[in-house]
Coordinates of C-alpha atoms and ligand atoms in Angstrom, one line a residue:
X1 CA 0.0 0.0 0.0
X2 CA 1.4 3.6 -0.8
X3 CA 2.2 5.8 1.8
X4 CA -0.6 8.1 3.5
X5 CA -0.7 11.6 2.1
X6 CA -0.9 13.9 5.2
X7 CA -4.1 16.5 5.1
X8 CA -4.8 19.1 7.2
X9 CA -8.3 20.7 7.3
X10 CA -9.6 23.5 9.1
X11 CA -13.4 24.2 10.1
X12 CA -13.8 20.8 10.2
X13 CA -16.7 20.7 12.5
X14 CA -18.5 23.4 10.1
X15 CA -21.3 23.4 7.3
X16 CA -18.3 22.3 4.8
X17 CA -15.8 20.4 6.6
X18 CA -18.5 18.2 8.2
X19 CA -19.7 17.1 4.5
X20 CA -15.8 17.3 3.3
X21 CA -14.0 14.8 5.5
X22 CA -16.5 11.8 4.8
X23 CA -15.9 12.5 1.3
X24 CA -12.3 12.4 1.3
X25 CA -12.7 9.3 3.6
X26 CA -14.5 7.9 0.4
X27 CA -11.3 8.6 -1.9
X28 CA -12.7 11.3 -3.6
X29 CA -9.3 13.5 -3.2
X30 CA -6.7 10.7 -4.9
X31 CA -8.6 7.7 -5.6
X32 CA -9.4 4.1 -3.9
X33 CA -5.7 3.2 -3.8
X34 CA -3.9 6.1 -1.7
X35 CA -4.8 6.4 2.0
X36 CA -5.0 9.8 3.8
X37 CA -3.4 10.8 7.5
X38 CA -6.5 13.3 8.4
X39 CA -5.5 16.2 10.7
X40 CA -8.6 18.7 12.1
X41 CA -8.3 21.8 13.3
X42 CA -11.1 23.5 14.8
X43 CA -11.5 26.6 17.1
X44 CA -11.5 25.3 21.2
X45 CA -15.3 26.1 21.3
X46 CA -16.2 23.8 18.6
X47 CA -13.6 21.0 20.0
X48 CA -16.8 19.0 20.6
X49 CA -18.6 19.1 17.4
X50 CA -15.1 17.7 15.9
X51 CA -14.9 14.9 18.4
X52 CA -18.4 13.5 17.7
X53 CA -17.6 14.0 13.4
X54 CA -14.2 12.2 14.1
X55 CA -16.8 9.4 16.3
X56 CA -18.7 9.0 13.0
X57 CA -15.6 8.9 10.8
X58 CA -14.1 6.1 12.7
X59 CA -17.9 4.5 12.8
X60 CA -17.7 4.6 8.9
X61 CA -14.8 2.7 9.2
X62 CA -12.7 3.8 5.6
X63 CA -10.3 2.0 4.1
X64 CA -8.7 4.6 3.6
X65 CA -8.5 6.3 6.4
X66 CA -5.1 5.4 8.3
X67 CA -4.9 7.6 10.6
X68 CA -7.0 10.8 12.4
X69 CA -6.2 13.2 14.6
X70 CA -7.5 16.4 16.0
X71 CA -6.3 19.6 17.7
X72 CA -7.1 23.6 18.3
X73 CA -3.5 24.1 18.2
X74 CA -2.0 25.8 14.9
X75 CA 1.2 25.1 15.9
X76 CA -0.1 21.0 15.6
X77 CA -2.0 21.5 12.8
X78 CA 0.0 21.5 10.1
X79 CA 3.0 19.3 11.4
X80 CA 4.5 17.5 8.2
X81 CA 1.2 18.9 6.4
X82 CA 0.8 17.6 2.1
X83 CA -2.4 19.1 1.1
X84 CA -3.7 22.0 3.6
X85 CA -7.6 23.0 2.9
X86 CA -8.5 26.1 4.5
X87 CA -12.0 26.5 4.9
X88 CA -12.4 27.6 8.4
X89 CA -12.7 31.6 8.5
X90 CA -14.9 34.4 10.5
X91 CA -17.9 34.7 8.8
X92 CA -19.8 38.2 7.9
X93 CA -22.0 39.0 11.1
X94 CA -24.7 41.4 11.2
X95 CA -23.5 45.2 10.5
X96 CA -20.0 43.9 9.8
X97 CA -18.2 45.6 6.7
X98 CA -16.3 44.0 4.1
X99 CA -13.5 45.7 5.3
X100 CA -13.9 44.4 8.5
X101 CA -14.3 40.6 7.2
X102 CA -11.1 41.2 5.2
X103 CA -9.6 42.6 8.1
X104 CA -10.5 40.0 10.5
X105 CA -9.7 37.3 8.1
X106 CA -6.5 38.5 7.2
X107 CA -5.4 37.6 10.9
X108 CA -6.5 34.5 10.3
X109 CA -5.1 33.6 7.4
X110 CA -1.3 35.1 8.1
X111 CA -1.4 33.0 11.2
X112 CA -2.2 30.1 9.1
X113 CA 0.2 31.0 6.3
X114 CA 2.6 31.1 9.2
X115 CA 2.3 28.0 10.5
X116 CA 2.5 26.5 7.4
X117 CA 6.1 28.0 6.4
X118 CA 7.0 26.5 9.9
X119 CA 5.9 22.8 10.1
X120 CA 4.5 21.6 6.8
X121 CA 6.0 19.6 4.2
X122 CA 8.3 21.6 1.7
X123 CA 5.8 20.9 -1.3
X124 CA 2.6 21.6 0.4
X125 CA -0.7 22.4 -1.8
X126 CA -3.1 24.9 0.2
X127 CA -6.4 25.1 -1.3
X128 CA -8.3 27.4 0.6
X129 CA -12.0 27.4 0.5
X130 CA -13.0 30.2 3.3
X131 CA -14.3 33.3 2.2
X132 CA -12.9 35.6 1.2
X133 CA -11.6 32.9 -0.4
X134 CA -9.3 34.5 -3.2
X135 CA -7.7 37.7 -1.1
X136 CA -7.4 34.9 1.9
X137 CA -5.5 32.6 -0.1
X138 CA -3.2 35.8 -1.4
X139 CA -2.3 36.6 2.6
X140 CA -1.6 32.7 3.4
X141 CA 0.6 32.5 0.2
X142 CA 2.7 36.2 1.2
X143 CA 3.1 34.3 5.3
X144 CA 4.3 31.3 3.9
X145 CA 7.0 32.0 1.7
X146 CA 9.3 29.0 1.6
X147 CA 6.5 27.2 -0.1
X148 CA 6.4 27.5 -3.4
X149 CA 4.0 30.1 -4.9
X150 CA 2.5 28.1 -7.7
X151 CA 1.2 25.5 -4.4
X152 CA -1.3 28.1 -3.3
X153 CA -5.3 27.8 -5.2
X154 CA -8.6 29.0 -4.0
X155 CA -11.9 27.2 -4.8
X156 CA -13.9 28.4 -7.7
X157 CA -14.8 24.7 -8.7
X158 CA -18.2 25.0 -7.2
X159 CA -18.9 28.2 -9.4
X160 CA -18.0 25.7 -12.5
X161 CA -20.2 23.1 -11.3
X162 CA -23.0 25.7 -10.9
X163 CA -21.9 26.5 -14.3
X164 CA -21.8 22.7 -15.7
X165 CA -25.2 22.5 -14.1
X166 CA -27.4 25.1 -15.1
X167 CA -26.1 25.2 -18.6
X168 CA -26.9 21.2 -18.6
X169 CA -30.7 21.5 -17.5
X170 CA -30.9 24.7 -20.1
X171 CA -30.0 22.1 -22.7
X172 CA -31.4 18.9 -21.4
X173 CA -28.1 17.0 -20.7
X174 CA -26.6 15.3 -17.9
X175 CA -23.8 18.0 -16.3
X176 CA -21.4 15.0 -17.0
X177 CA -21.3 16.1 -20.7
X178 CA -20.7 19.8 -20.3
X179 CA -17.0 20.5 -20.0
X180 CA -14.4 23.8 -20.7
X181 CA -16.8 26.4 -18.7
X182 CA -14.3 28.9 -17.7
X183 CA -14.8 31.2 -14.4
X184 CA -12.4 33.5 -14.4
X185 CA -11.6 36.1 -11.4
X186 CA -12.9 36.8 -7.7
X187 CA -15.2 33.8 -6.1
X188 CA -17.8 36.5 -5.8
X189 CA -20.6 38.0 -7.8
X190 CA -18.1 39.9 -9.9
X191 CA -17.0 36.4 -11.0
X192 CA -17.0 36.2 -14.7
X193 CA -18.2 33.0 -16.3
X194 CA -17.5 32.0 -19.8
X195 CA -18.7 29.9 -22.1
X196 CA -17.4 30.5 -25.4
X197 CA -14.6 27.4 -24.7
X198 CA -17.7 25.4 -23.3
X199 CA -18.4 21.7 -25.3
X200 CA -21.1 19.3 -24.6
X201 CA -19.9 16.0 -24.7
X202 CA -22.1 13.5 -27.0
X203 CA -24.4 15.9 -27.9
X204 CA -26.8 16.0 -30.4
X205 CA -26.4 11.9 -30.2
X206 CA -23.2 10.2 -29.4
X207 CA -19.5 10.5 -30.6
X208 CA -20.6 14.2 -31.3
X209 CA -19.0 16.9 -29.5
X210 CA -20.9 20.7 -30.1
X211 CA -20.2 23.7 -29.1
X212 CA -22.0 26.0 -26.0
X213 CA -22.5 28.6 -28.1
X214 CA -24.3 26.1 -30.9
X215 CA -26.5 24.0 -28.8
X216 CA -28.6 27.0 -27.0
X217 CA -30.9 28.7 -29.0
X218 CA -30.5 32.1 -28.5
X219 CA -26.8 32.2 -27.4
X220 CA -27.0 35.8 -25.8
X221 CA -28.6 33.9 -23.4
X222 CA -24.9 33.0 -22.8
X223 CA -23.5 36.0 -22.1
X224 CA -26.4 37.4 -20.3
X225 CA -29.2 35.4 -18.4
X226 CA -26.7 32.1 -17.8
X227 CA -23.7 34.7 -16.7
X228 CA -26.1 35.8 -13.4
X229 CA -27.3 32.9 -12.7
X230 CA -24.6 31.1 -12.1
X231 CA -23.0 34.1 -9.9
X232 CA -26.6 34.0 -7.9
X233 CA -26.7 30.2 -7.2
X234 CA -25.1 31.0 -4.1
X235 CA -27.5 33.3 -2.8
X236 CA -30.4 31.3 -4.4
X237 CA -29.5 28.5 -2.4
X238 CA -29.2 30.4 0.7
X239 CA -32.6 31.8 -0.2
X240 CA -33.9 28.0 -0.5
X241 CA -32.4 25.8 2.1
X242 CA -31.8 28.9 4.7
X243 CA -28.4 27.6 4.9
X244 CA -25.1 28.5 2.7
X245 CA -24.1 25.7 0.3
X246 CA -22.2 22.5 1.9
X247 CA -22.3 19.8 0.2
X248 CA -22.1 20.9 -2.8
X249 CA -18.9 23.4 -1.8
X250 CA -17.4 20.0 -0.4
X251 CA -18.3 18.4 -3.0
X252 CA -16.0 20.9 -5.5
X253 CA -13.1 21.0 -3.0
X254 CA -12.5 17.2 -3.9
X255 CA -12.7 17.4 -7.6
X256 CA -10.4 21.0 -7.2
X257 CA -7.7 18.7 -5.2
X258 CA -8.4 15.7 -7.2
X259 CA -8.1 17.0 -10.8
X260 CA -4.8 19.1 -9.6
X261 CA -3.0 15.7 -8.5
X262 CA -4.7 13.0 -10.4
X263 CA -4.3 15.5 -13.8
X264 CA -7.0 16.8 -16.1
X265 CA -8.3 14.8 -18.7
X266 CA -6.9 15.0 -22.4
X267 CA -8.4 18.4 -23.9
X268 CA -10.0 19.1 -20.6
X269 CA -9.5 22.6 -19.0
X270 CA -10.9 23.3 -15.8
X271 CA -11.0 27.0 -13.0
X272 CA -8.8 27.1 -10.1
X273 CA -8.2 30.4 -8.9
X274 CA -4.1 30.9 -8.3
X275 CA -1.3 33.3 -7.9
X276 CA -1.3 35.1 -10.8
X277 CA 1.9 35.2 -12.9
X278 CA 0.8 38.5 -15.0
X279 CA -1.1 35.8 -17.6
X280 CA -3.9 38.0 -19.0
X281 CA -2.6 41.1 -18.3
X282 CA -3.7 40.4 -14.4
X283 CA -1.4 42.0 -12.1
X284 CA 1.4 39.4 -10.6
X285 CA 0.5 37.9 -7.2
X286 CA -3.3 39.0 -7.0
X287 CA -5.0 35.3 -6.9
X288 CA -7.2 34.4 -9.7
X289 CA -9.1 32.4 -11.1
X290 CA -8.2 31.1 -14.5
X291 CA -8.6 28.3 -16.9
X292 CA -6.0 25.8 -16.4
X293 CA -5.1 22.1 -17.5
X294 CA -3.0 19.6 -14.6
X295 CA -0.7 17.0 -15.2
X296 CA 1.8 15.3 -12.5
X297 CA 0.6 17.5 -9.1
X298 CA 1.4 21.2 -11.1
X299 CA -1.6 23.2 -12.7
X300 CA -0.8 25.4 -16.2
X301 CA -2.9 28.3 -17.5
X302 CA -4.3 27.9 -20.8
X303 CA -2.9 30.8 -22.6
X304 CA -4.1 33.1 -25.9
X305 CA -8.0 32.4 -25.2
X306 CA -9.9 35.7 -26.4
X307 CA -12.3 37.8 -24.8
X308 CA -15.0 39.4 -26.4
X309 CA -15.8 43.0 -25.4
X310 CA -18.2 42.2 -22.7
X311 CA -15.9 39.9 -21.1
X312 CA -13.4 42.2 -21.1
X313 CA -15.3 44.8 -19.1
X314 CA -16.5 42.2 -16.8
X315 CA -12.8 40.7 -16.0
X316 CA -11.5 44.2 -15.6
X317 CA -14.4 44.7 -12.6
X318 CA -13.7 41.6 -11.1
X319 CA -9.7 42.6 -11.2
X320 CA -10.6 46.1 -9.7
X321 CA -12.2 44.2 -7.1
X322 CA -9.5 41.8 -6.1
X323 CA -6.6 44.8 -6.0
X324 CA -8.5 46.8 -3.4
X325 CA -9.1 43.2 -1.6
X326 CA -5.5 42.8 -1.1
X327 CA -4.9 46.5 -0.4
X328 CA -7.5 46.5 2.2
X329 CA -6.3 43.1 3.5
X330 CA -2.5 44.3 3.7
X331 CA -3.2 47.4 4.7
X332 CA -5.0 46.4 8.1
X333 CA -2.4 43.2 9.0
X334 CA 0.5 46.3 8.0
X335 CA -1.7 48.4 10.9
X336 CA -2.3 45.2 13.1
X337 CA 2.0 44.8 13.5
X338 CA 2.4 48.4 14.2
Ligands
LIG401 P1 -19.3 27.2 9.1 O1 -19.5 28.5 9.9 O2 -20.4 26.2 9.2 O3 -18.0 26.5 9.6 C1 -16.8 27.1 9.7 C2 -16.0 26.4 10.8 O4 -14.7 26.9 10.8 C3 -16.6 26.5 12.2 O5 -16.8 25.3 12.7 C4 -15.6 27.4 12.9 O6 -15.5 27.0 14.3 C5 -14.3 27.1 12.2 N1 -13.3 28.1 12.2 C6 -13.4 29.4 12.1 N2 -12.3 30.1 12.3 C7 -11.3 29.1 12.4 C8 -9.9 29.1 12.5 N3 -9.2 30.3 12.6 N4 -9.3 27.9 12.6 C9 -10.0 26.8 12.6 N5 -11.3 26.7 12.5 C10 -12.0 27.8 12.3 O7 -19.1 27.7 7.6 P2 -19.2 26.8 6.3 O8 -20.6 26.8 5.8 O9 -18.5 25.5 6.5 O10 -18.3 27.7 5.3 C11 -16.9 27.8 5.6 C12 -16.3 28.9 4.7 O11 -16.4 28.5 3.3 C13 -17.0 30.2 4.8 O12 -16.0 31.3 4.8 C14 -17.8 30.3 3.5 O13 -18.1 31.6 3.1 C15 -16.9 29.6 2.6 N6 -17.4 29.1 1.3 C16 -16.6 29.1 0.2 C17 -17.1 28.6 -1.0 C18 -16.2 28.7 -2.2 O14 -16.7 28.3 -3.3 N7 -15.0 29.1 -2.2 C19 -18.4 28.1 -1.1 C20 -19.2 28.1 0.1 C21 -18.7 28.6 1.3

């Protein structure tokens, strides 16, 4: 049997990482032949919750499993650490500003980033999945910088899934066959998603491949309708089950970690948002989220793809956004240390 790969994840005893550790328990992070070491880390007043989720884990009894421990303690957390996911952060309470949340998350997050330059492996992969997820991911990447850059993502898989799903019931096709959606940008509604690389699999009748833009009928539904919807889904969800998306958000984290070490498939490009190395015109270190391909544990971002104007527009807003997220962000942890 190979050796267990060591993951960390934080929140565990939240919405996310409740749903997130059975999956990976399941093999849905490197599939049925690799066991996992599973470290939690949870804040002291939710010690409990994690006791009674690592209770049920060992109740499942997984294969692949080897090994689980717990602790409140950063500097255990990450001991000897291969795949860090980041979901736990300080959510927006009532009357709280942005700048507040980006504030109080950028304490977080440095402290994290921290600990991770200290005790984890060399070649960790952090894929952070707490919101602010993008402008977190920037501050853990800056606080941890014996790590290599290009090992620091944030989660804007689940916006792809939304995608692959709403454009498969708009056609009437299993999301299985829609691939190439593109989000590019924050993991918030200024998120632009993109389907003029977007395929559907066997479609109109098997061994046929056809193009997004060919297989709706009115394509400026595309660009227009299919563009907010998927940057709503969120909020629609909210709205439905009076609880933020879990499952689902758990679900992407896997395939995000999964298709990054196991590789994209042949012709496959999938959205990971990462430190940006001035691709697109983006400026260097702001994280992103761009279309990329993965082969042997390293992403690549698919190069010369062309925007049309209104995509343009929208991936400038989404930019502005992100730049006064990481000024905000470094300007109160520059305050914080004064
Ligand atoms: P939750 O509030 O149910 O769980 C968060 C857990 O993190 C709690 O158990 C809390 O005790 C723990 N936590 C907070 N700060 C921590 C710290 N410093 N160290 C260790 N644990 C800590 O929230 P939920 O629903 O699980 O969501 C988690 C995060 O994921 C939120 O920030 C949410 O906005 C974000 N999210 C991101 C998505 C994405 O696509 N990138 C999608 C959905 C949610």
């Amino acid at each position: 049997l190979k050796q267990p790969i060591k993951v960390t994840v934080t929140g565990a005893a939240g919405n996310i990482g409740y749903a997130f550790v059975f999956f990976a328990g399941q093999g849905r992070l490197f599939g049925q032949d690799q066991p996992i070491d599973l470290t939690l880390l949870e804040l002291p007043n939710s010690k409990r919750p994690m006791m009674g989720t690592v209770m049920e884990l060992d109740d499942c009894a997984y294969p692949l499993l080897s090994n689980i421990r717990t602790t409140t303690s950063l500097d255990e957390a990450f001991v000897g650490c291969q795949v860090a996911v980041l979901v736990g952060a300080k959510p927006r309470g009532p009357g709280m500003e942005r700048k507040d949340l980006l504030s109080e998350n950028g304490k977080i997050f440095k402290a994290q980033g921290e600990a991770i330059d200290r005790y984890a492996d060399r070649d960790c992969k952090v894929l952070v999945v707490g919101n602010p997820a993008n402008t977190n991911c920037l501050i853990v990447q800056r606080y941890a910088p014996s790590i290599p850059k290009q090992n620091f993502t944030a989660m804007t898989r689940l916006d792809q899934n939304r995608a692959d799903s709403i454009l498969a019931s708009k056609i009437g096709v299993h999301s299985r066959q829609i691939r190439n959606l593109i989000i590019w940008g924050n993991h918030s509604a200024t998120q632009v998603p993109d389907a003029s690389q977007g395929i559907i699999m066997n479609y109109p009748q098997a061994g046929m491949v056809t193009a997004a833009r060919g297989a709706v009928s009115n394509d400026k539904w595309l660009t227009t309708e299919f563009v907010e919807t998927v940057a709503k889904r969120g909020a629609a969800i909210i709205q439905m089950r009076e609880k933020s998306s879990a499952a689902s958000a758990a679900s992407a984290a896997c395939d995000h970690i999964h298709d990054w070490f196991i590789g994209t498939q042949s012709g496959q490009i999938v959205s990971m948002a990462v430190i940006s190395d001035g691709s697109y015109g983006v400026p260097e270190g702001l994280c992103f989220s761009y279309p990329v391909t993965c082969q042997n544990g390293r992403w690549q971002i698919v190069q010369g793809l062309q925007w049309d104007e209104l995509t343009k527009q929208r991936i400038a807003i989404t930019t502005k956004e992100l730049v006064e997220e990481r000024d905000l962000a470094l300007q109160s942890l520059a305050a914080n240390t004064k």
